[in-house]
Short mmCIF file of N, CA and C in Angstrom, two decimals:
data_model
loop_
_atom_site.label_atom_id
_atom_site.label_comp_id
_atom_site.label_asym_id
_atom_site.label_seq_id
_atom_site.Cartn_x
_atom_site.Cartn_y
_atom_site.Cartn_z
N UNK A 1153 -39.10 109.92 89.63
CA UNK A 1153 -40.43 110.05 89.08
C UNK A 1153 -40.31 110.37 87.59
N UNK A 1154 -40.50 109.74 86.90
CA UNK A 1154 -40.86 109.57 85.45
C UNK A 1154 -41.99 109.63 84.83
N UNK A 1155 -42.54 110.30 83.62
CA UNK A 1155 -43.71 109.94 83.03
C UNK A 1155 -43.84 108.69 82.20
N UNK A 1156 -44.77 107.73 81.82
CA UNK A 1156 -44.53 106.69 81.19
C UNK A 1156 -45.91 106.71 80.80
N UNK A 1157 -45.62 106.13 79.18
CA UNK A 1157 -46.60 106.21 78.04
C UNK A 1157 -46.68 104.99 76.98
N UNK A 1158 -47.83 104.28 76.82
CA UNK A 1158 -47.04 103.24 75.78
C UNK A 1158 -48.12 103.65 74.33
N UNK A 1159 -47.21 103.42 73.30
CA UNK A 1159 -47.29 103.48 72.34
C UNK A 1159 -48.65 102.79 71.81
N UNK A 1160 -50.17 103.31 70.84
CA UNK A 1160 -50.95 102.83 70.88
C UNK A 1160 -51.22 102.01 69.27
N UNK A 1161 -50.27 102.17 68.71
CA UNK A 1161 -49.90 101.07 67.63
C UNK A 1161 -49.32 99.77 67.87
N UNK A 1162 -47.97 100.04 68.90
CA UNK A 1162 -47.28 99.00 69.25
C UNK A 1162 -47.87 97.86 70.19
N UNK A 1163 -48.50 99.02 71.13
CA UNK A 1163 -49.24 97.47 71.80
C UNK A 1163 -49.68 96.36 71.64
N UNK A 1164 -49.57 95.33 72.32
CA UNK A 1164 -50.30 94.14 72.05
C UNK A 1164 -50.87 93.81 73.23
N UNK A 1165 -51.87 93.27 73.68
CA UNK A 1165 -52.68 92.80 74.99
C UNK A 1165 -51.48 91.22 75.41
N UNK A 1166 -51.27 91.04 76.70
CA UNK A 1166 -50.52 89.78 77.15
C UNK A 1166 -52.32 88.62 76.77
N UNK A 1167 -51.66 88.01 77.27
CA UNK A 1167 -52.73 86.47 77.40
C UNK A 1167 -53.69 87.16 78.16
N UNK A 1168 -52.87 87.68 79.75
CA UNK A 1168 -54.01 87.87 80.64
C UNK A 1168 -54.51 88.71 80.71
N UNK A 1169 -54.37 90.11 79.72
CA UNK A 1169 -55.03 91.39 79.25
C UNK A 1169 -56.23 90.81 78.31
N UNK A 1170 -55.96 89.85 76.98
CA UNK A 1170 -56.67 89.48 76.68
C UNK A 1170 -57.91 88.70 77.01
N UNK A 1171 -57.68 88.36 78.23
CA UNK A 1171 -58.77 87.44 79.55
C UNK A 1171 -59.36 88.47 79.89
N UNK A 1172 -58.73 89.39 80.41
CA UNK A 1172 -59.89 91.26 81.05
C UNK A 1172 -60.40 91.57 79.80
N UNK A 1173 -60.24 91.48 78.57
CA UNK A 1173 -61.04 92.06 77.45
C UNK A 1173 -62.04 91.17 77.42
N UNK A 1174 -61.90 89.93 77.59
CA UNK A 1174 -63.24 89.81 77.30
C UNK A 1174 -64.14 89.32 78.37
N UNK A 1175 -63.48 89.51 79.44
CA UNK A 1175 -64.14 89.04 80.68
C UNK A 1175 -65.16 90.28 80.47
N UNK A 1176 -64.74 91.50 80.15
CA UNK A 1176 -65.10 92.81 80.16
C UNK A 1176 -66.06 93.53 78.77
N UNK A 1177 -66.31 92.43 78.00
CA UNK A 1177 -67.20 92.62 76.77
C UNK A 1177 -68.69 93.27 77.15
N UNK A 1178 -68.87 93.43 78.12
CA UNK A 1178 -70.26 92.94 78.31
C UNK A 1178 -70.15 95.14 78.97
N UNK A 1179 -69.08 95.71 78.99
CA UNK A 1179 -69.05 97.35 79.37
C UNK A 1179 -69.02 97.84 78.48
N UNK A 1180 -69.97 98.88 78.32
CA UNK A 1180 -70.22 100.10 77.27
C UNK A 1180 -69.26 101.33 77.61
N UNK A 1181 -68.84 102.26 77.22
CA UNK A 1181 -67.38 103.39 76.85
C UNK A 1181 -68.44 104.16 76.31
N UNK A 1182 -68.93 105.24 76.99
CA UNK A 1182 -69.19 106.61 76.49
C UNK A 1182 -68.25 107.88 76.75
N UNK A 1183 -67.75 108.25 76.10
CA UNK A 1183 -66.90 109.62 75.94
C UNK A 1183 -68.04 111.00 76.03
N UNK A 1184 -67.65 111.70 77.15
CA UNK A 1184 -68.29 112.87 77.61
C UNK A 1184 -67.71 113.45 77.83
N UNK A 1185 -68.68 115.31 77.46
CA UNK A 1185 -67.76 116.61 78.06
C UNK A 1185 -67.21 116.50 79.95
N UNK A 1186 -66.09 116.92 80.27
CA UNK A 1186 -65.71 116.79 81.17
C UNK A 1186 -66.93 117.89 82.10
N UNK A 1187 -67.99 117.00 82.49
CA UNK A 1187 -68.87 117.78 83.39
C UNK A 1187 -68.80 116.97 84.98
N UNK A 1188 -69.17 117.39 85.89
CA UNK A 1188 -69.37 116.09 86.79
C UNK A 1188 -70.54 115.90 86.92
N UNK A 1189 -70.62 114.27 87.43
CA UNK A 1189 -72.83 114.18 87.87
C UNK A 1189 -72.84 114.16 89.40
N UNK A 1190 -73.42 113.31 89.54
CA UNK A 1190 -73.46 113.18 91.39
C UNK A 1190 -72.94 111.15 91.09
N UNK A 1191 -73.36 110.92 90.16
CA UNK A 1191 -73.38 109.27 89.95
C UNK A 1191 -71.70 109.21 90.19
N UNK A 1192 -70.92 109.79 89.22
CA UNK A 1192 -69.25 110.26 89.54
C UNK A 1192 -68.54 110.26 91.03
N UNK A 1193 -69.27 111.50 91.31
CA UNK A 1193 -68.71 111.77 92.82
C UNK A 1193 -68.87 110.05 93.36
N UNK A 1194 -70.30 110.00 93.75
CA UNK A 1194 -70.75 108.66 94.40
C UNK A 1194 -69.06 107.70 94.32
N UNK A 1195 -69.22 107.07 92.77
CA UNK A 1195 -68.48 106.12 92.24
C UNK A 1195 -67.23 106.70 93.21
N UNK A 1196 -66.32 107.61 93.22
CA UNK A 1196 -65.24 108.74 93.54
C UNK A 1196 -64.92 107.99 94.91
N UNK A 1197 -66.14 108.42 95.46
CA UNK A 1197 -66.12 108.60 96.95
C UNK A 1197 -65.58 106.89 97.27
N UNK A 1198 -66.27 105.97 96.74
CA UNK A 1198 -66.22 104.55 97.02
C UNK A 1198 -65.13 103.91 96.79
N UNK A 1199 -64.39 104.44 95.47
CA UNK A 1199 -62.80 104.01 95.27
C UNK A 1199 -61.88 104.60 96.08
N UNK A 1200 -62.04 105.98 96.57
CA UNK A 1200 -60.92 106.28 97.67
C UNK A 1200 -61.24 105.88 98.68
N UNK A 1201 -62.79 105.68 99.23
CA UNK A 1201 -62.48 105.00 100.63
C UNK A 1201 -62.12 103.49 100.62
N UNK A 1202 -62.42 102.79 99.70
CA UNK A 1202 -61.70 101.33 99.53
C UNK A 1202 -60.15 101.05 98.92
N UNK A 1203 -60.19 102.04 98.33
CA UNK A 1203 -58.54 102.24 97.76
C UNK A 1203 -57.30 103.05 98.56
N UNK A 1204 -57.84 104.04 98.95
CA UNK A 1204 -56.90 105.26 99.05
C UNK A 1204 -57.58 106.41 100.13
N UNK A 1205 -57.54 105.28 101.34
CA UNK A 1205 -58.28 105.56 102.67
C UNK A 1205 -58.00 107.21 103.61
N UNK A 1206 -56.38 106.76 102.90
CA UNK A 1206 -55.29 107.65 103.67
C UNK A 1206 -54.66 108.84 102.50
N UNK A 1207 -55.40 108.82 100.80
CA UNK A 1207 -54.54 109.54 100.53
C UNK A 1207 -54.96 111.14 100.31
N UNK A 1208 -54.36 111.78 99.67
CA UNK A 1208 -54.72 113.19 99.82
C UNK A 1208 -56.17 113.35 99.27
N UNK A 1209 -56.86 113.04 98.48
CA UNK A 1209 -57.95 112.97 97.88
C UNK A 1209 -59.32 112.22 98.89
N UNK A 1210 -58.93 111.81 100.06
CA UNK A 1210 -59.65 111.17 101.24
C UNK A 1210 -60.81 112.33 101.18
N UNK A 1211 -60.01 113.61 101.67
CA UNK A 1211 -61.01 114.57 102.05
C UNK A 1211 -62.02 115.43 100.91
N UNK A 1212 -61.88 115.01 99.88
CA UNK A 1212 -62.58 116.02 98.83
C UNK A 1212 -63.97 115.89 99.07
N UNK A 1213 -64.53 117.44 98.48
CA UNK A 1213 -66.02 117.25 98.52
C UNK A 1213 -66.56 117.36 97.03
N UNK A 1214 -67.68 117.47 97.03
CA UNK A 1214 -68.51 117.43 96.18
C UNK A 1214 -67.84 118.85 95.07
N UNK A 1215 -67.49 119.50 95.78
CA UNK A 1215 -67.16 120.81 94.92
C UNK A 1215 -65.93 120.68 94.28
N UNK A 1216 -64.58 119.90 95.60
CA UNK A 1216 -63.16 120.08 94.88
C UNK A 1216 -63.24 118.86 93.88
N UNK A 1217 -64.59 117.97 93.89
CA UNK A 1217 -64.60 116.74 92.84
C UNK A 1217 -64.90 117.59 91.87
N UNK A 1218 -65.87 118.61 91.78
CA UNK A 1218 -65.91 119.05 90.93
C UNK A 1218 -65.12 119.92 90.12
N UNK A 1219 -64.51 120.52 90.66
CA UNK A 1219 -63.60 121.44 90.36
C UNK A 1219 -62.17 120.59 89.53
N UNK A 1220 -61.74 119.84 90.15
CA UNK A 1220 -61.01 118.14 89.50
C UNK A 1220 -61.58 118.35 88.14
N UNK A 1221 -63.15 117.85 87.67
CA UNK A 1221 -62.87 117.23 86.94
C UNK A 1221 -63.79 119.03 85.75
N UNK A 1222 -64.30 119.63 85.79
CA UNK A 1222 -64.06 120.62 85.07
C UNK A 1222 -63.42 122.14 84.83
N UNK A 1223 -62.79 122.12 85.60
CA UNK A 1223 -61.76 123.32 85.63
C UNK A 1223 -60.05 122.92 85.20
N UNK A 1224 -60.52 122.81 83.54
CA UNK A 1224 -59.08 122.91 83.02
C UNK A 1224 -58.88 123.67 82.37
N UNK A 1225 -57.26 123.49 81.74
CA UNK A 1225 -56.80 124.68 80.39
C UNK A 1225 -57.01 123.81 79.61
N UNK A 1226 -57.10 122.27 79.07
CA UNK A 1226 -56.64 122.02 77.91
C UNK A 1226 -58.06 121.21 77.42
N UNK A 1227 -58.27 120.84 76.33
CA UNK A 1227 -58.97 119.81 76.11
C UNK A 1227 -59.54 118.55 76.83
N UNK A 1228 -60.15 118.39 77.79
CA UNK A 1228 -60.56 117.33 78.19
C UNK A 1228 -62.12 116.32 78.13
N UNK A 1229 -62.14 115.34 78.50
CA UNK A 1229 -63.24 114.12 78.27
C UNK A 1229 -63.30 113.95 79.51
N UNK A 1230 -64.66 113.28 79.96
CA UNK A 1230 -64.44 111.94 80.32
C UNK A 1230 -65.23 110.83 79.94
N UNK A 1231 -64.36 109.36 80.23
CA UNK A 1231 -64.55 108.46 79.26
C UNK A 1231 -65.36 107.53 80.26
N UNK A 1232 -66.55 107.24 80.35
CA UNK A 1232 -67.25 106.67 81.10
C UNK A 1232 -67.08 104.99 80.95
N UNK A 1233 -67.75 103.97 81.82
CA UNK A 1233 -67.82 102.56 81.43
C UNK A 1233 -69.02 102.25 82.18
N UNK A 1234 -69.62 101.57 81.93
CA UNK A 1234 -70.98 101.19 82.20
C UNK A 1234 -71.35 99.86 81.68
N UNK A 1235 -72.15 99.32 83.06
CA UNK A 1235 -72.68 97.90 82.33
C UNK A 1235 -74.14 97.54 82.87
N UNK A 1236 -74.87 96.20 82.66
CA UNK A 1236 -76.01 96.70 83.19
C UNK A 1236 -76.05 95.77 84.34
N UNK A 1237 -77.00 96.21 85.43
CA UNK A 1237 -76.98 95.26 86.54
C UNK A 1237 -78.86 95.55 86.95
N UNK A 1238 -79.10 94.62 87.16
CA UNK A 1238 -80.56 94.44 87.30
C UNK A 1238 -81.37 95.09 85.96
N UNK A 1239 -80.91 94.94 84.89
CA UNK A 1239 -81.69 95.39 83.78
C UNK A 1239 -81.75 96.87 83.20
N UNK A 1240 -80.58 98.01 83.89
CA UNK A 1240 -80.39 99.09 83.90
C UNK A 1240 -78.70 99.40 83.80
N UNK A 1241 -78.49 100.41 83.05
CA UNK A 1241 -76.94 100.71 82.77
C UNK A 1241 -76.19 101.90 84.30
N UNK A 1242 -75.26 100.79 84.51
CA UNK A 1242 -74.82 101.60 85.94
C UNK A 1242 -73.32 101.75 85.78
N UNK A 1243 -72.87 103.12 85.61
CA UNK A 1243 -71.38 103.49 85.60
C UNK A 1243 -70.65 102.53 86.84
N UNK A 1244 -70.21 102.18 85.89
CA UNK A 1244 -68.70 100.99 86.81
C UNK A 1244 -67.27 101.48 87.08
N UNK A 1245 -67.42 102.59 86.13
CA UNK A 1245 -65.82 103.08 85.95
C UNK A 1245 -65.59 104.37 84.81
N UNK A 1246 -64.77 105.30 85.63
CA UNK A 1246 -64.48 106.49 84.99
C UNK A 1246 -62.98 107.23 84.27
N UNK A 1247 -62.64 107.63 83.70
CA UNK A 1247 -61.36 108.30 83.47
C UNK A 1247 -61.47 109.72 82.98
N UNK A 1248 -60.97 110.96 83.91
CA UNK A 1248 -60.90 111.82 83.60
C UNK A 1248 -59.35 111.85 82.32
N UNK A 1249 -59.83 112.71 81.04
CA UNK A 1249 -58.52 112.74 80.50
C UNK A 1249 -58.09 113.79 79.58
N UNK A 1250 -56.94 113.97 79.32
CA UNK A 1250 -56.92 115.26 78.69
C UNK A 1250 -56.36 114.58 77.37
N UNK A 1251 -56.99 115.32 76.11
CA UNK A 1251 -56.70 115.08 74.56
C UNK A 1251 -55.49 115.88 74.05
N UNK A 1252 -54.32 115.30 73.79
CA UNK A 1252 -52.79 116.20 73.18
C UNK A 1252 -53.51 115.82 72.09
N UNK A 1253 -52.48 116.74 71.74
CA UNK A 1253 -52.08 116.51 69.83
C UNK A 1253 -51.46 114.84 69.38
N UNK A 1254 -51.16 114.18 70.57
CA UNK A 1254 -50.46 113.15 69.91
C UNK A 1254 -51.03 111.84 70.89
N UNK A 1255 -52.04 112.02 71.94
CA UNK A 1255 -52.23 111.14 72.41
C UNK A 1255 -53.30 111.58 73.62
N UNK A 1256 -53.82 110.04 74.15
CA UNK A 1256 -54.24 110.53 75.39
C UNK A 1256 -53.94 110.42 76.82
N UNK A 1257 -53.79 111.45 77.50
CA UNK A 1257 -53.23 111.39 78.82
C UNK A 1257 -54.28 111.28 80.30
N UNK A 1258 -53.98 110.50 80.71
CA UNK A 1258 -55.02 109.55 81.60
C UNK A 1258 -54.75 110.40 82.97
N UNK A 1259 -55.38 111.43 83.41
CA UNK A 1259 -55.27 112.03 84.42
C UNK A 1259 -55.85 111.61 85.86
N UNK A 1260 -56.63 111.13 86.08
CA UNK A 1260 -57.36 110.57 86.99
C UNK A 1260 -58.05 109.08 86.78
N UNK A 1261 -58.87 107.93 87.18
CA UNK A 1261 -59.16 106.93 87.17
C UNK A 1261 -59.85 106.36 87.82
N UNK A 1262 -60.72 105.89 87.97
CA UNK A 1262 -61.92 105.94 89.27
C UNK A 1262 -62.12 104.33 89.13
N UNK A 1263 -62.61 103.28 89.77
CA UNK A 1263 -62.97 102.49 89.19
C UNK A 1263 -64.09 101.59 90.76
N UNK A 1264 -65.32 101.00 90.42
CA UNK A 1264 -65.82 99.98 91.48
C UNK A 1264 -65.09 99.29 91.77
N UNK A 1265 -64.89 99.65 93.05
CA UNK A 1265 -63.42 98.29 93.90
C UNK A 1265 -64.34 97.10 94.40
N UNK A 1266 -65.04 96.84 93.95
CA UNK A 1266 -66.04 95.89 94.56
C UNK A 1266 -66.06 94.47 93.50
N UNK A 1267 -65.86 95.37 91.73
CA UNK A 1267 -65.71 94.29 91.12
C UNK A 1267 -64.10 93.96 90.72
N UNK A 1268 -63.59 93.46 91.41
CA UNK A 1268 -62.10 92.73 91.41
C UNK A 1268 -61.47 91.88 90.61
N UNK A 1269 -63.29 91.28 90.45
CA UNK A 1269 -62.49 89.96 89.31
C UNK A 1269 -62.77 90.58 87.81
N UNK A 1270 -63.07 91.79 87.79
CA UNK A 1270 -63.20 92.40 86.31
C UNK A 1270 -61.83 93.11 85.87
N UNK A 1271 -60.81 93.46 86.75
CA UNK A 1271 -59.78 93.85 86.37
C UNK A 1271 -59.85 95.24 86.16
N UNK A 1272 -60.44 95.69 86.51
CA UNK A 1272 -61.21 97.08 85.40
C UNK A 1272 -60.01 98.03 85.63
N UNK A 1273 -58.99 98.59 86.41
CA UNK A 1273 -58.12 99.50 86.04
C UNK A 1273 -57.10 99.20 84.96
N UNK A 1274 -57.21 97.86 84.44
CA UNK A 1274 -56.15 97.71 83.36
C UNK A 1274 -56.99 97.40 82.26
N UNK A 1275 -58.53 97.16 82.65
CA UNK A 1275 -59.36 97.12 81.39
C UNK A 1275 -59.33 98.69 80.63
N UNK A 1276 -59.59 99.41 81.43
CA UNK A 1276 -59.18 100.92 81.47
C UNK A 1276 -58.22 101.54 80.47
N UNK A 1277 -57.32 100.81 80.91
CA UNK A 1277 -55.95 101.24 80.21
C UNK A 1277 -55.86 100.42 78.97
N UNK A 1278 -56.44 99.44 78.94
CA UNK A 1278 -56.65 99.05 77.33
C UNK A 1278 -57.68 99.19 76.34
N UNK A 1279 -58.76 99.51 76.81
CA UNK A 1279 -59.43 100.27 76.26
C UNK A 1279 -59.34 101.99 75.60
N UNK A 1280 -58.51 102.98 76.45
CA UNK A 1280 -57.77 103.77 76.19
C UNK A 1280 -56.75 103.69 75.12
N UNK A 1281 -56.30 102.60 74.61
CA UNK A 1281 -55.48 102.30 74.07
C UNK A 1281 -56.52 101.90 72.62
N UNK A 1282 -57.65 101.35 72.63
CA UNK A 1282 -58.30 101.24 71.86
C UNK A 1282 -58.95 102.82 71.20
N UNK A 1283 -59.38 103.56 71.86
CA UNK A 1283 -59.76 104.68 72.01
C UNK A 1283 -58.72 105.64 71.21
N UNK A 1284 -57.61 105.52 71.66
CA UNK A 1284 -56.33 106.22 71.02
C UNK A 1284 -56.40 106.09 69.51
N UNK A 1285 -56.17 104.95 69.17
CA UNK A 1285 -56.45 104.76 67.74
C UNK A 1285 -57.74 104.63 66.60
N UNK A 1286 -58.49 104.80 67.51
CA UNK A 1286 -59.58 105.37 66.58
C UNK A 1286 -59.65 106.43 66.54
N UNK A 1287 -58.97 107.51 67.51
CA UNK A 1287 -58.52 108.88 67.15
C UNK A 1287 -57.57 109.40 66.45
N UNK A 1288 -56.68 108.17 65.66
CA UNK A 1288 -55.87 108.11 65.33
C UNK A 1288 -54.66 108.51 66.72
N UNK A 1289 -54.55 108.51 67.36
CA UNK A 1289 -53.16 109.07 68.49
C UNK A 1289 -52.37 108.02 68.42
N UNK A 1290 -51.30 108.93 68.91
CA UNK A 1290 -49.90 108.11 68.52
C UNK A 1290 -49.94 106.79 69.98
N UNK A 1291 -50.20 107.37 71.19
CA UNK A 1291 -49.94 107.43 72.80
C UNK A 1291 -50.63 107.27 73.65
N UNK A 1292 -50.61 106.81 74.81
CA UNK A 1292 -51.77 106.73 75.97
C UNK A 1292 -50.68 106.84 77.13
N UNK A 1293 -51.25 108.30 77.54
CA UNK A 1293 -50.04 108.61 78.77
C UNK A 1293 -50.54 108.10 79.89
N UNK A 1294 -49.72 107.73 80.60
CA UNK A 1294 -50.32 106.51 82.00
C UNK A 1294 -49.63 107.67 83.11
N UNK A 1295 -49.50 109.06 82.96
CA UNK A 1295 -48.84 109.58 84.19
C UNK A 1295 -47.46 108.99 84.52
N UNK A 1296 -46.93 109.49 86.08
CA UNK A 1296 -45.89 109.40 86.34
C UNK A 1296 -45.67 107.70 86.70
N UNK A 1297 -44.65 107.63 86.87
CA UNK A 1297 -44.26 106.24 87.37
C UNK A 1297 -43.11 106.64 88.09
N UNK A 1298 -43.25 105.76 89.61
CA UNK A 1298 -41.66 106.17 90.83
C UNK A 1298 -41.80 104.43 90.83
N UNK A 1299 -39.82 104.38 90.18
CA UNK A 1299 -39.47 102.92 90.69
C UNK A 1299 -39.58 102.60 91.78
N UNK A 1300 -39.69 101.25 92.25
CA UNK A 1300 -39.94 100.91 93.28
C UNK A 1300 -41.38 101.03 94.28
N UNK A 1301 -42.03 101.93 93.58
CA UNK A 1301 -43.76 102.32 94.14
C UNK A 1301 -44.39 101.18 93.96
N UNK A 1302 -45.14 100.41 94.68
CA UNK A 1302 -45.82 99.06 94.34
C UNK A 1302 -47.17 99.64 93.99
N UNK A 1303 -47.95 101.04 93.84
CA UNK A 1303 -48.69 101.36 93.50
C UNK A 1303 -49.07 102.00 91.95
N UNK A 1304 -47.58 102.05 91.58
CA UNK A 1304 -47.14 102.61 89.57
C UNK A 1304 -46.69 101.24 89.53
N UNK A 1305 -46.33 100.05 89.99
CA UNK A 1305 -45.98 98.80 89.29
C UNK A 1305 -46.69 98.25 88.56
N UNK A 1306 -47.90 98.19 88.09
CA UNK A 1306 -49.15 97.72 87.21
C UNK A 1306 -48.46 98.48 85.99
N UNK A 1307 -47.69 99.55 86.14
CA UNK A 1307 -47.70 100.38 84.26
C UNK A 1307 -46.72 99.59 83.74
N UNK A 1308 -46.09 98.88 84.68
CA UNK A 1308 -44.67 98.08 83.93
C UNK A 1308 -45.54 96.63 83.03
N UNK A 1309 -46.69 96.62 83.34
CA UNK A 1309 -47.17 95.55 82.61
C UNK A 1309 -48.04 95.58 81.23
N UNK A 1310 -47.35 96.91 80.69
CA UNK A 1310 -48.19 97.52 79.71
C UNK A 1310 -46.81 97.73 78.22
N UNK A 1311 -46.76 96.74 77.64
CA UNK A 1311 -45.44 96.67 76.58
C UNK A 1311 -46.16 97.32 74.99
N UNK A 1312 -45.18 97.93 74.49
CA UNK A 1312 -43.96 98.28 75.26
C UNK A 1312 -43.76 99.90 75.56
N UNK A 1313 -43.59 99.54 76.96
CA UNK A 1313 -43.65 101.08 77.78
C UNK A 1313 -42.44 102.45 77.67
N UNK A 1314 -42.59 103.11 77.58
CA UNK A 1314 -41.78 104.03 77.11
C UNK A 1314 -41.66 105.10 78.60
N UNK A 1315 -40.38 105.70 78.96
CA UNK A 1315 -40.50 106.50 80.01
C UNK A 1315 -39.76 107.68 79.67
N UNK A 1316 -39.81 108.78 80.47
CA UNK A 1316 -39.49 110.32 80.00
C UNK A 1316 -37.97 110.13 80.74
N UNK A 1317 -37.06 110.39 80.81
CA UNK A 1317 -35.94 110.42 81.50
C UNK A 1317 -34.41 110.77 80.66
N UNK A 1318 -34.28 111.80 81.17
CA UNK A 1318 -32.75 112.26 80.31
C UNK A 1318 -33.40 113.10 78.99
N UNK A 1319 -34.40 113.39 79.27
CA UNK A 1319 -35.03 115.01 78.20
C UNK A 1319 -35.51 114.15 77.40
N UNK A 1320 -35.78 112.72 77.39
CA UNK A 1320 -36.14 112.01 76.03
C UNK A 1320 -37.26 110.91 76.23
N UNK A 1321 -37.69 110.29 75.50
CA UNK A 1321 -38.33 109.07 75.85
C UNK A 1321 -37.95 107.85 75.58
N UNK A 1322 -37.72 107.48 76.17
CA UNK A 1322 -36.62 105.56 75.74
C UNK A 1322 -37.51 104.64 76.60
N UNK A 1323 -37.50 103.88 75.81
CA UNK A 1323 -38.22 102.12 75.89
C UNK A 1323 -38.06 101.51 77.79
N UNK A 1324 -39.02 101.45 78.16
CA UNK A 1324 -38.75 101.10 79.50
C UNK A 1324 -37.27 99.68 79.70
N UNK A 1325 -37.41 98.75 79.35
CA UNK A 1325 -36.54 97.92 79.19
C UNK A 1325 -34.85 98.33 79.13
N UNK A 1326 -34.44 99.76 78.20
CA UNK A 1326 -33.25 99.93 78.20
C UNK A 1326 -33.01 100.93 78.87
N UNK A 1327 -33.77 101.65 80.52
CA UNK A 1327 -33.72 101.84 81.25
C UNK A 1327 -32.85 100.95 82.63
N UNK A 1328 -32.38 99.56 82.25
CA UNK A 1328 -32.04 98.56 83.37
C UNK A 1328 -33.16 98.15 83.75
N UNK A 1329 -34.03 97.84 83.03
CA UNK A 1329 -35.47 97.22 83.58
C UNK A 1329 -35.90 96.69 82.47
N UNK A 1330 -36.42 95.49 83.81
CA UNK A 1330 -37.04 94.62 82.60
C UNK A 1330 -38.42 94.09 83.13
N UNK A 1331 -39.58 93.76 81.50
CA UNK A 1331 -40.53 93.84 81.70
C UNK A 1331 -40.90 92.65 82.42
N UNK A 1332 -42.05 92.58 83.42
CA UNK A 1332 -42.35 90.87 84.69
C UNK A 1332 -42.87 90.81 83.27
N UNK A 1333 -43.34 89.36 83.82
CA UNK A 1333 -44.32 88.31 82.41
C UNK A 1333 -45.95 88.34 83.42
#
């Protein structure tokens, strides 16, 4: 288990990142105090039971959602996405996150599993990446990554990725890995 972070200067979007950007033009990004609503939970509830039926977060309620997303030590947001559907703006997608000194670290991730062909957890992550640098930040921490997890395999598609290992951070690639296309 490794942390892995990619650099928010270095990035560049692939072809097919650039296809989710603009498939995805049409979502608004509001940055908010880390409060929760009920619209959140809702959204919450619908990605773990379509996503993550079985995982520890199955059972949360309204309170430990809440407690998630405002009971921290450090600086945190969250970074809303919203688009409109029947003529009204309806949260599509959330990221709880915490603000370092050098970047932002993507703690949680919520997203409508319903819209599939929007891509939206890697729209997410590039948008974050957009976000980073208008804050000037160096980073956009994507959390841990376990080789071989087919559920952290999406971060390997984010160049160029950097991972924590041996007290340091080195380039995913000169790890013995190399990036898919």
């Amino acid at each position: 288990c490794m942390s892995a972070r990619i650099s928010s200067k270095e990035f560049k979007p692939s072809k097919s990142q650039k296809r989710i950007l603009s498939k995805n033009s049409d979502i608004v990004r509001v940055v908010n105090p880390s409060l929760a609503t009920d619209a959140q939970y809702d959204l919450f509830k619908q990605y773990i039971s379509a996503r993550h039926p079985d995982g520890g977060m199955s059972d949360m309620d309204a309170d430990d959602f809440t407690a998630m997303i405002e009971e921290t030590n450090v600086e945190s947001k969250l970074i809303e996405y919203y688009f409109k559907i029947n003529g009204k703006l309806e949260l599509i997608s959330f990221s709880l996150v915490d603000i370092l000194d050098d970047g932002i670290s993507m703690v949680y991730s919520v997203f409508n599993p319903y819209f599939k062909d929007r891509s939206l957890g890697t729209y997410m992550i590039i948008d974050h990446n957009r976000l980073a640098l208008e804050m000037s930040l160096d980073y956009v921490y994507l959390g841990y990554w376990v080789e071989g997890s087919s559920k952290m395999d999406y971060k390997k598609r984010f160049s160029p990725l950097e991972v924590f290992t041996e007290d340091k951070w080195i380039c995913f690639t000169k790890v013995g890995h190399t990036r898919p296309d």
